[in-house]
Amino acid sequence: MRTLILGGARSGKSRHAEALAAAHAGPVVYLAT
């Protein structure tokens, strides 16, 4: 699964991405820029 999360500064992108990663059963690669 590949997911792109977009949004403004301080919009909760990282929190949302971490929640998705925790719910995913497979291997996870997390890239934050």
mmCIF file of N, CA and C in Angstrom:
data_model
loop_
_atom_site.group_PDB
_atom_site.id
_atom_site.type_symbol
_atom_site.label_atom_id
_atom_site.label_comp_id
_atom_site.label_asym_id
_atom_site.label_seq_id
_atom_site.Cartn_x
_atom_site.Cartn_y
_atom_site.Cartn_z
ATOM 1 N N MET A 1 0.851 -1.169 0.000
ATOM 2 C CA MET A 1 0.000 0.000 0.000
ATOM 3 C C MET A 1 0.899 1.236 0.000
ATOM 4 N N ARG A 2 0.568 2.198 -0.818
ATOM 5 C CA ARG A 2 1.259 3.488 -0.832
ATOM 6 C C ARG A 2 0.241 4.579 -0.550
ATOM 7 N N THR A 3 0.601 5.469 0.343
ATOM 8 C CA THR A 3 -0.301 6.545 0.714
ATOM 9 C C THR A 3 0.471 7.853 0.744
ATOM 10 N N LEU A 4 -0.065 8.862 0.101
ATOM 11 C CA LEU A 4 0.517 10.201 0.116
ATOM 12 C C LEU A 4 -0.406 11.087 0.934
ATOM 13 N N ILE A 5 0.150 11.717 1.940
ATOM 14 C CA ILE A 5 -0.640 12.586 2.806
ATOM 15 C C ILE A 5 -0.147 14.013 2.616
ATOM 16 N N LEU A 6 -1.038 14.875 2.186
ATOM 17 C CA LEU A 6 -0.710 16.276 1.937
ATOM 18 C C LEU A 6 -1.468 17.177 2.896
ATOM 19 N N GLY A 7 -0.905 18.322 3.188
ATOM 20 C CA GLY A 7 -1.594 19.292 4.022
ATOM 21 C C GLY A 7 -0.651 20.398 4.431
ATOM 22 N N GLY A 8 -1.194 21.400 5.021
ATOM 23 C CA GLY A 8 -0.407 22.544 5.456
ATOM 24 C C GLY A 8 0.404 22.247 6.704
ATOM 25 N N ALA A 9 1.221 23.218 7.083
ATOM 26 C CA ALA A 9 2.028 23.100 8.292
ATOM 27 C C ALA A 9 1.116 22.932 9.509
ATOM 28 N N ARG A 10 1.514 22.054 10.408
ATOM 29 C CA ARG A 10 0.792 21.804 11.663
ATOM 30 C C ARG A 10 -0.652 21.359 11.443
ATOM 31 N N SER A 11 -0.875 20.579 10.368
ATOM 32 C CA SER A 11 -2.237 20.130 10.063
ATOM 33 C C SER A 11 -2.515 18.708 10.546
ATOM 34 N N GLY A 12 -1.529 18.055 11.174
ATOM 35 C CA GLY A 12 -1.743 16.705 11.684
ATOM 36 C C GLY A 12 -1.344 15.602 10.723
ATOM 37 N N LYS A 13 -0.557 15.920 9.697
ATOM 38 C CA LYS A 13 -0.143 14.922 8.700
ATOM 39 C C LYS A 13 0.637 13.782 9.347
ATOM 40 N N SER A 14 1.621 14.116 10.171
ATOM 41 C CA SER A 14 2.453 13.087 10.797
ATOM 42 C C SER A 14 1.624 12.201 11.715
ATOM 43 N N ARG A 15 0.771 12.795 12.498
ATOM 44 C CA ARG A 15 -0.082 12.022 13.409
ATOM 45 C C ARG A 15 -0.963 11.060 12.622
ATOM 46 N N HIS A 16 -1.528 11.539 11.520
ATOM 47 C CA HIS A 16 -2.379 10.700 10.678
ATOM 48 C C HIS A 16 -1.565 9.569 10.053
ATOM 49 N N ALA A 17 -0.371 9.884 9.550
ATOM 50 C CA ALA A 17 0.491 8.873 8.933
ATOM 51 C C ALA A 17 0.892 7.806 9.944
ATOM 52 N N GLU A 18 1.214 8.204 11.154
ATOM 53 C CA GLU A 18 1.599 7.247 12.186
ATOM 54 C C GLU A 18 0.436 6.346 12.567
ATOM 55 N N ALA A 19 -0.771 6.877 12.593
ATOM 56 C CA ALA A 19 -1.953 6.061 12.884
ATOM 57 C C ALA A 19 -2.195 5.052 11.766
ATOM 58 N N LEU A 20 -2.037 5.476 10.514
ATOM 59 C CA LEU A 20 -2.191 4.549 9.389
ATOM 60 C C LEU A 20 -1.141 3.451 9.447
ATOM 61 N N ALA A 21 0.104 3.818 9.747
ATOM 62 C CA ALA A 21 1.184 2.840 9.824
ATOM 63 C C ALA A 21 0.926 1.827 10.933
ATOM 64 N N ALA A 22 0.424 2.278 12.061
ATOM 65 C CA ALA A 22 0.148 1.378 13.178
ATOM 66 C C ALA A 22 -0.958 0.386 12.834
ATOM 67 N N ALA A 23 -1.901 0.800 11.998
ATOM 68 C CA ALA A 23 -3.027 -0.063 11.637
ATOM 69 C C ALA A 23 -2.683 -1.025 10.504
ATOM 70 N N HIS A 24 -1.561 -0.778 9.802
ATOM 71 C CA HIS A 24 -1.185 -1.602 8.649
ATOM 72 C C HIS A 24 -0.387 -2.808 9.121
ATOM 73 N N ALA A 25 -0.755 -4.006 8.653
ATOM 74 C CA ALA A 25 -0.117 -5.238 9.106
ATOM 75 C C ALA A 25 1.221 -5.511 8.427
ATOM 76 N N GLY A 26 1.443 -4.963 7.249
ATOM 77 C CA GLY A 26 2.658 -5.255 6.504
ATOM 78 C C GLY A 26 3.822 -4.362 6.897
ATOM 79 N N PRO A 27 4.917 -4.476 6.149
ATOM 80 C CA PRO A 27 6.075 -3.623 6.420
ATOM 81 C C PRO A 27 5.746 -2.156 6.144
ATOM 82 N N VAL A 28 6.363 -1.281 6.910
ATOM 83 C CA VAL A 28 6.064 0.148 6.812
ATOM 84 C C VAL A 28 7.349 0.925 6.555
ATOM 85 N N VAL A 29 7.299 1.831 5.590
ATOM 86 C CA VAL A 29 8.364 2.809 5.364
ATOM 87 C C VAL A 29 7.720 4.170 5.534
ATOM 88 N N TYR A 30 8.274 4.961 6.419
ATOM 89 C CA TYR A 30 7.710 6.268 6.766
ATOM 90 C C TYR A 30 8.706 7.328 6.331
ATOM 91 N N LEU A 31 8.305 8.212 5.443
ATOM 92 C CA LEU A 31 9.176 9.275 4.944
ATOM 93 C C LEU A 31 8.519 10.612 5.228
ATOM 94 N N ALA A 32 9.139 11.396 6.080
ATOM 95 C CA ALA A 32 8.616 12.725 6.406
ATOM 96 C C ALA A 32 9.636 13.762 5.962
ATOM 97 N N THR A 33 9.163 14.803 5.302
ATOM 98 C CA THR A 33 10.088 15.846 4.845
ATOM 99 C C THR A 33 9.652 17.196 5.361
#
